PDB file of C-alpha atoms in Angstrom:
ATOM      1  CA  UNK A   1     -82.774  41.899  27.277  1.00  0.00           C
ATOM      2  CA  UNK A   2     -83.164  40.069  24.118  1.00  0.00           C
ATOM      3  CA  UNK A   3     -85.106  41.811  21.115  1.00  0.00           C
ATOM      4  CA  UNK A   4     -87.835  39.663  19.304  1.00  0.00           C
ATOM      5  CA  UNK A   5     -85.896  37.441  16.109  1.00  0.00           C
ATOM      6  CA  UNK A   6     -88.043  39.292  13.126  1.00  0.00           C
ATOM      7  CA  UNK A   7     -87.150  36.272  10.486  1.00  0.00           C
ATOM      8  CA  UNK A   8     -86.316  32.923  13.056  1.00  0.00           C
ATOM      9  CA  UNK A   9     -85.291  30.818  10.119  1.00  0.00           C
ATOM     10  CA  UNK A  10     -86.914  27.860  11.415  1.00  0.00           C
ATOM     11  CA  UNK A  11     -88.260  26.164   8.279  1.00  0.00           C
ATOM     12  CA  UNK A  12     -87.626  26.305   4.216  1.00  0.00           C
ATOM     13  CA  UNK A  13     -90.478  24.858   2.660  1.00  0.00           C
ATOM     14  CA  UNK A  14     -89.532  23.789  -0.597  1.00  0.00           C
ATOM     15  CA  UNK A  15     -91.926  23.966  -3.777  1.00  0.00           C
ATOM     16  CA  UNK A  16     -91.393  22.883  -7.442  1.00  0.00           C
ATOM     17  CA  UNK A  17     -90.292  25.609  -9.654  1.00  0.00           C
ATOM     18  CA  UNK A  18     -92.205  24.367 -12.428  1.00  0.00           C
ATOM     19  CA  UNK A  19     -95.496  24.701 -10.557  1.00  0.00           C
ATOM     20  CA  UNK A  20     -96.516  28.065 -11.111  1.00  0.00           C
ATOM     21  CA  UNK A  21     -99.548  27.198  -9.285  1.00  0.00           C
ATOM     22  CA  UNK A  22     -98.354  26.732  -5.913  1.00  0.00           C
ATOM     23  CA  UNK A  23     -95.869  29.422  -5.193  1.00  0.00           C
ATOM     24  CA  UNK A  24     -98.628  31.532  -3.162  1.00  0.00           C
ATOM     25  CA  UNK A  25    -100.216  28.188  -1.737  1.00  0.00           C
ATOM     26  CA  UNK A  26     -96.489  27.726  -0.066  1.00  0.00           C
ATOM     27  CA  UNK A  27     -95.949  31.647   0.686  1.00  0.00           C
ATOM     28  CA  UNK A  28     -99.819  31.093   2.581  1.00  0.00           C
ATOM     29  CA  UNK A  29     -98.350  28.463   4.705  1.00  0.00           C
ATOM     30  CA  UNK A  30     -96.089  31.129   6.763  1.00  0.00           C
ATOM     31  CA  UNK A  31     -92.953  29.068   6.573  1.00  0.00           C
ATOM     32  CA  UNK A  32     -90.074  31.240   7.290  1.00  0.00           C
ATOM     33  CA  UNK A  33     -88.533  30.529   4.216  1.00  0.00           C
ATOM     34  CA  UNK A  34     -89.972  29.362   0.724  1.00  0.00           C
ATOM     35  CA  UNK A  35     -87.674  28.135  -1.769  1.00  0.00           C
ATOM     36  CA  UNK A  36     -88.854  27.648  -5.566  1.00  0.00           C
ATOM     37  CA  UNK A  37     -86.725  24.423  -6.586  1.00  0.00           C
ATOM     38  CA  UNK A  38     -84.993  24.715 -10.033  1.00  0.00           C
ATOM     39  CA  UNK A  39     -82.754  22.143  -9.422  1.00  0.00           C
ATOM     40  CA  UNK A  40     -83.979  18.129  -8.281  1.00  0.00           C
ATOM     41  CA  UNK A  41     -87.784  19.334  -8.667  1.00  0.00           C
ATOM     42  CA  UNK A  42     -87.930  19.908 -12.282  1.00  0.00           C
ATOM     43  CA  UNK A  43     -87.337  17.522 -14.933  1.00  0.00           C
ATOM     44  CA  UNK A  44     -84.974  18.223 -17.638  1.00  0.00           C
ATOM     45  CA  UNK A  45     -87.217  19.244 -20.298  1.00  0.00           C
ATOM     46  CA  UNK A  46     -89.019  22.052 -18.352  1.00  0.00           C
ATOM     47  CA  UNK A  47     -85.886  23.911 -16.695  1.00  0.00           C
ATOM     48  CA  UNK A  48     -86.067  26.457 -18.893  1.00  0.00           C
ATOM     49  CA  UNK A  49     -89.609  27.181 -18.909  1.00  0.00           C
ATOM     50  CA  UNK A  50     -89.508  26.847 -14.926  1.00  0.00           C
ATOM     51  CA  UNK A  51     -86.290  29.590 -14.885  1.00  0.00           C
ATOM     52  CA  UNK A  52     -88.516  31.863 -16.679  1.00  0.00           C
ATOM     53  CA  UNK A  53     -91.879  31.166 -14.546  1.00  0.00           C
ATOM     54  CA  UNK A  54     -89.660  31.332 -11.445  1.00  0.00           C
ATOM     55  CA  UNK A  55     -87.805  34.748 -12.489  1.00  0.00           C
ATOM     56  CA  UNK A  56     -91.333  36.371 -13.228  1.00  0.00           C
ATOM     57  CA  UNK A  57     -93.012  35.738 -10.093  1.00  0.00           C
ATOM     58  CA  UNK A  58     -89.878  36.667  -7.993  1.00  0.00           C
ATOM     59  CA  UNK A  59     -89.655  39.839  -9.696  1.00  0.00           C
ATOM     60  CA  UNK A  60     -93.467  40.583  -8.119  1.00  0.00           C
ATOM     61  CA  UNK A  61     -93.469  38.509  -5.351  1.00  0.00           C
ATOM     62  CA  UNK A  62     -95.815  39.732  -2.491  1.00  0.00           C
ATOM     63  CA  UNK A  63     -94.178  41.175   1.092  1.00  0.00           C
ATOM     64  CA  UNK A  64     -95.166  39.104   3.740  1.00  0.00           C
ATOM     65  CA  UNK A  65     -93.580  36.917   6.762  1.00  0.00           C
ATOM     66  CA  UNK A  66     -91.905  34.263   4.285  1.00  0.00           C
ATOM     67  CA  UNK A  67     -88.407  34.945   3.012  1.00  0.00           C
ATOM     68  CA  UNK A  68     -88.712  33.802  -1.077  1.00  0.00           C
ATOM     69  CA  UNK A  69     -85.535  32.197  -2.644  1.00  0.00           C
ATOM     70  CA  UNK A  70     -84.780  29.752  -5.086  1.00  0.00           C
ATOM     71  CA  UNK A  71     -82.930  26.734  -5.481  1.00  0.00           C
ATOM     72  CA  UNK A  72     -80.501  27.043  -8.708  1.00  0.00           C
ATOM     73  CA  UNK A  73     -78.560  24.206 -10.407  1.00  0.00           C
ATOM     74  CA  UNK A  74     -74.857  23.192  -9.293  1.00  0.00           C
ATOM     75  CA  UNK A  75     -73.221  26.206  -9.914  1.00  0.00           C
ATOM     76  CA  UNK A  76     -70.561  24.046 -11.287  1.00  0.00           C
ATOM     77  CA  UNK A  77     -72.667  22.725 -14.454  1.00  0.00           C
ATOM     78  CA  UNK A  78     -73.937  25.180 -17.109  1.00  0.00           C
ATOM     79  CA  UNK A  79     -77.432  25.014 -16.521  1.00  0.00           C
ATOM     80  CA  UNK A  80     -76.473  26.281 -12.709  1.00  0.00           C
ATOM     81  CA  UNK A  81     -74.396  28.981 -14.827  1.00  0.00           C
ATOM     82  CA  UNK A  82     -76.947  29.747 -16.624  1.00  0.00           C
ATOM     83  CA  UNK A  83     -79.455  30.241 -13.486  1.00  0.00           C
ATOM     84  CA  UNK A  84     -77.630  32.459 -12.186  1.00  0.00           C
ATOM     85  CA  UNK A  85     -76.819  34.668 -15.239  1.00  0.00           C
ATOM     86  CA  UNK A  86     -80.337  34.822 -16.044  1.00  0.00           C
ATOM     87  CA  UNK A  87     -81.169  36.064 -12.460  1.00  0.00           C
ATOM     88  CA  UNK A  88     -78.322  38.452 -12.447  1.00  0.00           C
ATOM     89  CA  UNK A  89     -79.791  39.777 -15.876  1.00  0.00           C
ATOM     90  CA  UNK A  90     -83.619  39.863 -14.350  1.00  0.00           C
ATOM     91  CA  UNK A  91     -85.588  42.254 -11.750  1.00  0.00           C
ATOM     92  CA  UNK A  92     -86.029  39.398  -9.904  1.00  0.00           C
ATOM     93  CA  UNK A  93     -84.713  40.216  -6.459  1.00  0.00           C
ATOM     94  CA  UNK A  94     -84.993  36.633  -3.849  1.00  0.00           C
ATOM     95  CA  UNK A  95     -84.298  36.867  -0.425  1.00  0.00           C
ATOM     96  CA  UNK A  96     -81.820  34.307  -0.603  1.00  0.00           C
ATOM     97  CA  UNK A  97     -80.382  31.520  -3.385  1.00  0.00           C
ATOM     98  CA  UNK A  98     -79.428  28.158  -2.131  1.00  0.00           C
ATOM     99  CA  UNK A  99     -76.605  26.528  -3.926  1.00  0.00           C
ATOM    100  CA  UNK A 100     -76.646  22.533  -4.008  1.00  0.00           C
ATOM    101  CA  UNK A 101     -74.039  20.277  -4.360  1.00  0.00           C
ATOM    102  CA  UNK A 102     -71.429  22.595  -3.427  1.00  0.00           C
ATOM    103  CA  UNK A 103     -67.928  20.909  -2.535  1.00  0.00           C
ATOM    104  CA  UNK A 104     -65.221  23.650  -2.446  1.00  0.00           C
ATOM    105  CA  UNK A 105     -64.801  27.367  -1.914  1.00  0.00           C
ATOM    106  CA  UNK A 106     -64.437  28.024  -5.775  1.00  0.00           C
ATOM    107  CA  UNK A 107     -67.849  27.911  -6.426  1.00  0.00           C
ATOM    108  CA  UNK A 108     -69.011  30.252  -3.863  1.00  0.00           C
ATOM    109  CA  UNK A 109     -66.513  32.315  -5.382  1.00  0.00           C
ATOM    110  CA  UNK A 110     -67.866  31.645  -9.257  1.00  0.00           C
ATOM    111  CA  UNK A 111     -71.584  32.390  -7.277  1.00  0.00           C
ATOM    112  CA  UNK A 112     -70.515  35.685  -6.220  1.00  0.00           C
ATOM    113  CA  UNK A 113     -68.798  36.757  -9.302  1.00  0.00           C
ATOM    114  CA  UNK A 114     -72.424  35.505 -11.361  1.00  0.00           C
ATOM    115  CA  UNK A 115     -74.578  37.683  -8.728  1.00  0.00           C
ATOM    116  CA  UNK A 116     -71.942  41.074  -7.926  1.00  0.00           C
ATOM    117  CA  UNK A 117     -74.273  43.128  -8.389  1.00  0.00           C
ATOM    118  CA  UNK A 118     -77.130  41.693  -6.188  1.00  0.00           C
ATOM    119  CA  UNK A 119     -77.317  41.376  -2.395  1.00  0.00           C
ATOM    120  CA  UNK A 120     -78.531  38.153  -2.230  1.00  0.00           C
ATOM    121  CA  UNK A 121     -77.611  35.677   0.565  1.00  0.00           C
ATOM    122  CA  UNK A 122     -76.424  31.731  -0.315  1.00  0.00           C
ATOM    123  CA  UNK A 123     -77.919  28.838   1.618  1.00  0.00           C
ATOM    124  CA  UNK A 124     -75.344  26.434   0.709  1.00  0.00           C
ATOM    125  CA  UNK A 125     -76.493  22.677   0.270  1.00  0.00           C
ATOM    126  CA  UNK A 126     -73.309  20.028   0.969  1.00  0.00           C
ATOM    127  CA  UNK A 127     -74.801  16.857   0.047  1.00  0.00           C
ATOM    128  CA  UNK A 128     -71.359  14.971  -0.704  1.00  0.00           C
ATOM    129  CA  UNK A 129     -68.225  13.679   1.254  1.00  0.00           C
ATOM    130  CA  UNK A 130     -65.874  16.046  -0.171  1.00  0.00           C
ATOM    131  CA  UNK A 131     -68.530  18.835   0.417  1.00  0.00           C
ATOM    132  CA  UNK A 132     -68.302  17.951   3.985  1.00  0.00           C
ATOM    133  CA  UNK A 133     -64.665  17.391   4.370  1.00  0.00           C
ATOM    134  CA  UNK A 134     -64.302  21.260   2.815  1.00  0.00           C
ATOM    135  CA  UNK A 135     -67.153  22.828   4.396  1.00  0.00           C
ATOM    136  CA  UNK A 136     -65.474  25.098   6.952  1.00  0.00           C
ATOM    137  CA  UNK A 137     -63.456  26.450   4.062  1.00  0.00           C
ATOM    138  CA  UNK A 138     -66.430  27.022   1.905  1.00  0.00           C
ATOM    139  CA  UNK A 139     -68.270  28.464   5.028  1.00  0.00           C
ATOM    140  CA  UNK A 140     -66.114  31.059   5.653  1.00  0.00           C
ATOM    141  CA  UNK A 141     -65.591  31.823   1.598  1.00  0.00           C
ATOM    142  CA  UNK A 142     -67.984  34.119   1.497  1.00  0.00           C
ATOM    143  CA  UNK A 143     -69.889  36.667   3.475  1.00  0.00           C
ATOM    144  CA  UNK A 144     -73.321  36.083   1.374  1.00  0.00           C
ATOM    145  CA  UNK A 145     -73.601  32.743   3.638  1.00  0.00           C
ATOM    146  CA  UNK A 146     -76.678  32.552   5.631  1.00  0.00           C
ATOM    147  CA  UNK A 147     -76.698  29.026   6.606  1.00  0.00           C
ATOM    148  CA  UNK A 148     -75.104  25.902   5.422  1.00  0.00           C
ATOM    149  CA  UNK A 149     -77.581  22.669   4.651  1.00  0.00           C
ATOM    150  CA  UNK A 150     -76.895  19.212   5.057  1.00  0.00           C
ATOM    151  CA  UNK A 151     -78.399  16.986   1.749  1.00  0.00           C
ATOM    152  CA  UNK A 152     -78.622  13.775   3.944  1.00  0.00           C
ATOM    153  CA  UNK A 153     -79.558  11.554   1.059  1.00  0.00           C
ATOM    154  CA  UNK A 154     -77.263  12.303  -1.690  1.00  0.00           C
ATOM    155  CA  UNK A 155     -74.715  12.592   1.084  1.00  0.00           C
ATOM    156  CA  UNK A 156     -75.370   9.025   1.927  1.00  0.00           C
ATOM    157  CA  UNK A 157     -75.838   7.598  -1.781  1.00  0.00           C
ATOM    158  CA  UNK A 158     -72.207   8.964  -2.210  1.00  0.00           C
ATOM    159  CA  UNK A 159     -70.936   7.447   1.108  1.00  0.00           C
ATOM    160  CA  UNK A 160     -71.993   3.750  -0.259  1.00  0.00           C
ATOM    161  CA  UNK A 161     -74.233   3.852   3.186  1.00  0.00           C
ATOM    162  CA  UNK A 162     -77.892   3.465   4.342  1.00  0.00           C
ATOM    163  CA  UNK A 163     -79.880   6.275   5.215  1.00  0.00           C
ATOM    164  CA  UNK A 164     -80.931   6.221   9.013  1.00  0.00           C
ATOM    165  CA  UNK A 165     -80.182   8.042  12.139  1.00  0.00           C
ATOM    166  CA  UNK A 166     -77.201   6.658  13.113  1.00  0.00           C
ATOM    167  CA  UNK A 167     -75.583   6.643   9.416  1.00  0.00           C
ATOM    168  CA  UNK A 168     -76.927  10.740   9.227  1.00  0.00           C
ATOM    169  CA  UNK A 169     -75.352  11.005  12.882  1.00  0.00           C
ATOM    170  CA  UNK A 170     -71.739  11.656  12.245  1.00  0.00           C
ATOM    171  CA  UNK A 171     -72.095  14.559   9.137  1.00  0.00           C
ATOM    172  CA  UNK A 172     -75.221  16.231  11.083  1.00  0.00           C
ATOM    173  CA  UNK A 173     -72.754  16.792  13.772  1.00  0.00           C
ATOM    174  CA  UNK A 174     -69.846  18.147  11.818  1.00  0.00           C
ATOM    175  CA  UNK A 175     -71.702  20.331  10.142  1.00  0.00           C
ATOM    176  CA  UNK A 176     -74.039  21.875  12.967  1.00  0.00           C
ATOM    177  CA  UNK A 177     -70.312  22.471  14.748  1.00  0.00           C
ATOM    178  CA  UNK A 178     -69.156  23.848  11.317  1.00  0.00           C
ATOM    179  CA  UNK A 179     -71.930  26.383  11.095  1.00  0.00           C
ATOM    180  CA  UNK A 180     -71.498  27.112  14.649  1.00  0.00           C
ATOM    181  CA  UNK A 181     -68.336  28.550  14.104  1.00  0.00           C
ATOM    182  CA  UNK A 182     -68.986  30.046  10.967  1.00  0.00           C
ATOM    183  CA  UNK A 183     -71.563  31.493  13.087  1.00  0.00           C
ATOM    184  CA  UNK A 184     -74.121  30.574  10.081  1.00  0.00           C
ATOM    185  CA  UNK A 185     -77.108  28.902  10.090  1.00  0.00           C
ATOM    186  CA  UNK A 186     -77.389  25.320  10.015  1.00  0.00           C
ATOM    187  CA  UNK A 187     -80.707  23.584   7.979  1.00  0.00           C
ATOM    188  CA  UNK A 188     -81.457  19.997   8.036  1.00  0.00           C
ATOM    189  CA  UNK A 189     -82.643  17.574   5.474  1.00  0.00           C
ATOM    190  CA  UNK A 190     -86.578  17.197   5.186  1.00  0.00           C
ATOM    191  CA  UNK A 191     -88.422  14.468   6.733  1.00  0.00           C
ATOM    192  CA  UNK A 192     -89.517  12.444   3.849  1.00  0.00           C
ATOM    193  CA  UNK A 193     -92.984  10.870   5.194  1.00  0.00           C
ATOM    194  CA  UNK A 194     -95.220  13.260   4.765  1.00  0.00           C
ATOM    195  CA  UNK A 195     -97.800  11.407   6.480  1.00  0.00           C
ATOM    196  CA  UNK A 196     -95.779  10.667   9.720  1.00  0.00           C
ATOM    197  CA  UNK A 197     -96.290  13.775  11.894  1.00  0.00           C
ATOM    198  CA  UNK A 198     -94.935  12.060  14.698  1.00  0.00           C
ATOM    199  CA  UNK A 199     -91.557  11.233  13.341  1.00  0.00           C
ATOM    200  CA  UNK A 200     -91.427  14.493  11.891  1.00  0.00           C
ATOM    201  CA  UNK A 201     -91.565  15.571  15.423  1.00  0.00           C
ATOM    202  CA  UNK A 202     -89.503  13.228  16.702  1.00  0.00           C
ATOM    203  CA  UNK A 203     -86.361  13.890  14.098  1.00  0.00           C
ATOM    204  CA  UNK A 204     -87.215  18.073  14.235  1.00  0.00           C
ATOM    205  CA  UNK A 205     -86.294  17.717  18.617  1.00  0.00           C
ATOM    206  CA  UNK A 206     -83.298  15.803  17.734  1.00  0.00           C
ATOM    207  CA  UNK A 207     -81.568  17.870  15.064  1.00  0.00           C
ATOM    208  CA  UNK A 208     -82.915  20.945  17.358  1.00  0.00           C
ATOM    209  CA  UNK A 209     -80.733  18.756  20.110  1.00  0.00           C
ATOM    210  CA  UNK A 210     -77.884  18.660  17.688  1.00  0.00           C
ATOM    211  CA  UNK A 211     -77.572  22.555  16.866  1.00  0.00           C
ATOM    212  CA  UNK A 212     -79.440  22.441  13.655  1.00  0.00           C
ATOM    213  CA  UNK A 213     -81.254  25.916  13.676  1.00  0.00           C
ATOM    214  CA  UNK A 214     -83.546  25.011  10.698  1.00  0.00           C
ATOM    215  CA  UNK A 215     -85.273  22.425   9.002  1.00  0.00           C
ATOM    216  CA  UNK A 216     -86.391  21.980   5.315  1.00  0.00           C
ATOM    217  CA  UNK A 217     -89.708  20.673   4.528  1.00  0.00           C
ATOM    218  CA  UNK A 218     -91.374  19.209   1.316  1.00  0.00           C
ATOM    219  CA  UNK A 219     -95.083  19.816   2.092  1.00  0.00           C
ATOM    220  CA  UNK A 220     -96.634  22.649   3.776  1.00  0.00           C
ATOM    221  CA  UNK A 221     -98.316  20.189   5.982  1.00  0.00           C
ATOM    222  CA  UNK A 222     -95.116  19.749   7.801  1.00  0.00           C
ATOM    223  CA  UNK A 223     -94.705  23.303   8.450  1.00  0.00           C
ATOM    224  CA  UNK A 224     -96.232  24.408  11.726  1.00  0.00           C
ATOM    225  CA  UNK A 225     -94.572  21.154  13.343  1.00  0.00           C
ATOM    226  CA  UNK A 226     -90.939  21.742  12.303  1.00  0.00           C
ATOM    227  CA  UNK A 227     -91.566  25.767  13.126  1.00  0.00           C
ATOM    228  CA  UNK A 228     -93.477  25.161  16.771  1.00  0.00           C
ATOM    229  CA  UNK A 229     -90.750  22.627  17.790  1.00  0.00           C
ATOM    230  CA  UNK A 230     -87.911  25.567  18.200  1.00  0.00           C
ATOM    231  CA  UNK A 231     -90.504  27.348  20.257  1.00  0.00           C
ATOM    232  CA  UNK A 232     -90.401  27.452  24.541  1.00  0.00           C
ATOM    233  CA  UNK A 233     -93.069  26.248  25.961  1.00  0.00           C
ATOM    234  CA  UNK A 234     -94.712  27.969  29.027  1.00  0.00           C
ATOM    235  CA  UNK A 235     -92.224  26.667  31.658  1.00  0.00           C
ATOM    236  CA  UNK A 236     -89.223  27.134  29.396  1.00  0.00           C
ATOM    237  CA  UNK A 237     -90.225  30.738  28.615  1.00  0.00           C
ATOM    238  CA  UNK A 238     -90.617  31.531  32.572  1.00  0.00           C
ATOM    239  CA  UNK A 239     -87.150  30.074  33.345  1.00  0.00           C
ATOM    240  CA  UNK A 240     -85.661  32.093  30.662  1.00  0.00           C
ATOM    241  CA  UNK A 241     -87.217  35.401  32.133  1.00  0.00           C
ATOM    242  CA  UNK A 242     -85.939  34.505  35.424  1.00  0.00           C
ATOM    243  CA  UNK A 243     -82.756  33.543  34.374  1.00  0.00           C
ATOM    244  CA  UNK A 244     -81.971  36.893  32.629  1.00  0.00           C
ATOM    245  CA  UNK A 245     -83.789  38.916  35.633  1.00  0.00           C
ATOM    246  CA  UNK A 246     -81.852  37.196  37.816  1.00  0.00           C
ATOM    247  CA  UNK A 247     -78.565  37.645  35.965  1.00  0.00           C
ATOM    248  CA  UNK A 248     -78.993  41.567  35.701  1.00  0.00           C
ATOM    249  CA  UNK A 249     -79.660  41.823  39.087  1.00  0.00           C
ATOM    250  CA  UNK A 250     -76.306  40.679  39.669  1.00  0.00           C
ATOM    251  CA  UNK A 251     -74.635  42.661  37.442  1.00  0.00           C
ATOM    252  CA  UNK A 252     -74.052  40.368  34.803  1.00  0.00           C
ATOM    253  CA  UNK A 253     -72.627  37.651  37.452  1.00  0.00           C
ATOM    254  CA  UNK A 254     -72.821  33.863  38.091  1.00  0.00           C
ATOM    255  CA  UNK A 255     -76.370  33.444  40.304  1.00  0.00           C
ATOM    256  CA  UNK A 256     -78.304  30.647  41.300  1.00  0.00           C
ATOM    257  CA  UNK A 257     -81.880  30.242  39.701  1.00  0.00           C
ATOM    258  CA  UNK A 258     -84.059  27.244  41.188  1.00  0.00           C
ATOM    259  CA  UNK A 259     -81.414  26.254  43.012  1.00  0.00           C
ATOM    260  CA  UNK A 260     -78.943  25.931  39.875  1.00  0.00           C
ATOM    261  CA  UNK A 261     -75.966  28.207  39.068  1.00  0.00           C
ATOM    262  CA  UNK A 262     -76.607  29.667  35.822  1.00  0.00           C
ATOM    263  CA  UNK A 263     -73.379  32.224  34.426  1.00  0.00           C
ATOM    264  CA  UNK A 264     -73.365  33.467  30.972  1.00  0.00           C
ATOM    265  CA  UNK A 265     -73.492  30.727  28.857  1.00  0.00           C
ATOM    266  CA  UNK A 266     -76.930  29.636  30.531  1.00  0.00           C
ATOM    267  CA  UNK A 267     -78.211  33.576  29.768  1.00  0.00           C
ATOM    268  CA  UNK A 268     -77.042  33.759  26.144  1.00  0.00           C
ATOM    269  CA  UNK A 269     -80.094  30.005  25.936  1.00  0.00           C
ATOM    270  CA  UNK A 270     -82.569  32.049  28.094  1.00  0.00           C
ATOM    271  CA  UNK A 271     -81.512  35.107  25.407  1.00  0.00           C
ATOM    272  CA  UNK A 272     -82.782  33.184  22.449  1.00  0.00           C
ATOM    273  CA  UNK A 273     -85.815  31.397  24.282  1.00  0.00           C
ATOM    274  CA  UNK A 274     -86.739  34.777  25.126  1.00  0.00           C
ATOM    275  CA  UNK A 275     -86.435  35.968  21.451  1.00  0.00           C
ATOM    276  CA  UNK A 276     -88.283  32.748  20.027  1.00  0.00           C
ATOM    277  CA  UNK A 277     -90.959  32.754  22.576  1.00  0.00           C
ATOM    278  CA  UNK A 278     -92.204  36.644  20.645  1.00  0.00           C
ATOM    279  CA  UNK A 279     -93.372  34.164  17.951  1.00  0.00           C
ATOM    280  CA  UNK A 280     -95.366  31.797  20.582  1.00  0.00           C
ATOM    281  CA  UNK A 281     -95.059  28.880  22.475  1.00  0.00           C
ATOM    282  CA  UNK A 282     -94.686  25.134  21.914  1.00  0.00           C
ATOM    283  CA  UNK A 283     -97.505  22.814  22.587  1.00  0.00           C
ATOM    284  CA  UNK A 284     -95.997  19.443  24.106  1.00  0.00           C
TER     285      UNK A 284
END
C-alpha cells in the first residue's frame, strides 16, 4: 500500500524578493513550494537590499505546509556568486535554491562547492538550448537535485522561435523524459494570464499528460488550480484502490480489474493516485 506524499511538489509559487510584504501572503496560499525570486523579479538597483530582506526572513521563516526557497542569480555571474556566498555565510536555512539559467554540469558543481556546508536541495531552471542539450549530464551532477525546470520563454527567445504549444512541445518532452530518468522532479513554466483560469487548467492537464510533476505559478490565485489538477477524482481514486486490492490478492500478479488486465506498471499509477488522493480530490 502506498503511504500518503507529505510534500507532493505540485506547485512553486513564485514571489518578488524585493517585496518584503508578501512573503507570508504567498506562504498563506498553501502552495507546496514558495520561492522568493532574487533573480528576473528584482531590478538591478535593489538586489542587494532584496538579498538581505530575503536572507532575514528565511532565517525565521514560519513551519508550515509550504517548502520556502529562493531563486538566486546565474550561478555563473557574480551577483549569483555572491547569492550564494552570502547564504552560505547566513542562518538562513531554505528548503530548497533554484538555480536559473543553468547550461552545464560545472555550475552545479561551483553551487555545491558555494553551499558545502548546507543541505539544501537545487531546483535547476534550463531555460536555453545548450541547457537542454546538457541536461541529463547536469541532472545527474549532483545529488542536491530535486527537480529540473523548464524556462519556456527564455528557452524560446534563444531558439529564434514563437512561444506556443507546439513550439514548447518538443523541450517539455525531453526534459519530462530527462527528469524521469534522473528520477527528479520535473516543474513547468507558469501560465502567464493570470486572469485565464481556464487555460491555466487547460495547459496544467497537459503538462500533467506529459510527465511534468509540478508547475510554477506567478500569482497565488493560480494556486489551488495547478495543485487540484494532479489530484484523483472520486472515480480515479476507487479504481486505484481496486487496482492495488486486486493486485495483492494475487500475489503481486497480472489480474484483470473492470474487465482490463492491469500488471505492475498499472499498480505503481494506482500507487501514486492513492498517495495524492490523502491530499483530496479533483473537482472536474
Amino acid at each position: 500500500m502506498s503511504t500518503p506524499l507529505s510534500n507532493p511538489r505540485r506547485c512553486l509559487l513564485f514571489v518578488p524578493g524585493s517585496r518584503p510584504e508578501r512573503f507570508a501572503k504567498a506562504v498563506a496560499t498553501g502552495a507546496d513550494q514558495v520561492c522568493i525570486d532574487l533573480e528576473d523579479a528584482v531590478a538591478p538597483a535593489d538586489k542587494d537590499s532584496a538579498r538581505a530582506a530575503v536572507l532575514a526572513y528565511l532565517a525565521d521563516a514560519p513551519a508550515g505546509h509550504s517548502e520556502i526557497g529562493l531563486r538566486v542569480n546565474p550561478v555563473s555571474s557574480d551577483l549569483g556568486r555572491a547569492d550564494l556566498a552570502a547564504l552560505a555565510s547566513s542562518a538562513a536555512r531554505p528548503a530548497f535554491v533554484m538555480l536559473p539559467k543553468v547550461e552545464t554540469a560545472a555550475e552545479l558543481a561551483a553551487a555545491d562547492a558555494l553551499l558545502s556546508e548546507l543541505d539544501i536541495r537545487f531546483i535547476v531552471q534550463i531555460e536555453t538550448p545548450k541547457g537542454l542539450l546538457d541536461a541529463r549530464a547536469i541532472a545527474a551532477a549532483s545529488p542536491r537535485v530535486q527537480a529540473l525546470m523548464f524556462g519556456g520563454f527564455d528557452y524560446i527567445v534563444a531558439l529564434r522561435g514563437r512561444a506556443g504549444w507546439e513550439s514548447f512541445f518538443h523541450p517539455r518532452v525531453q526534459l519530462a523524459t530527462i527528469a524521469a530518468e534522473a528520477n527528479v522532479g520535473c516543474m513547468d513554466v507558469p501560465y502567464l494570464d493570470i486572469k485565464d483560469a481556464a487555460g491555466l487548467r487547460e495547459e496544467t492537464d497537459r503538462v500533467i499528460a506529459l510527465g511534468f510533476t509540478a508547475k510554477a505559478a506567478i500569482h497565488p490565485a493560480q494556486v489551488d488550480t495547478i495543485q487540484s489538477r494532479y489530484l484523483p477524482d472520486a472515480n480515479e481514486l476507487d479504481h486505484a484502490r481496486r487496482v492495488v486490492a486486486a493486485m495483492a490478492d494475487n500475489g503481486g500478479g497480472a489480474v484483470a480489474v473492470d474487465g482490463k488486465l492491469v500488471d505492475r506498471p498499472i499498480e505503481i499509477a494506482a500507487e501514486r493516485a492513492l498517495a495524492l488522493g490523502a491530499h483530496g480530490l479533483r473537482q472536474d
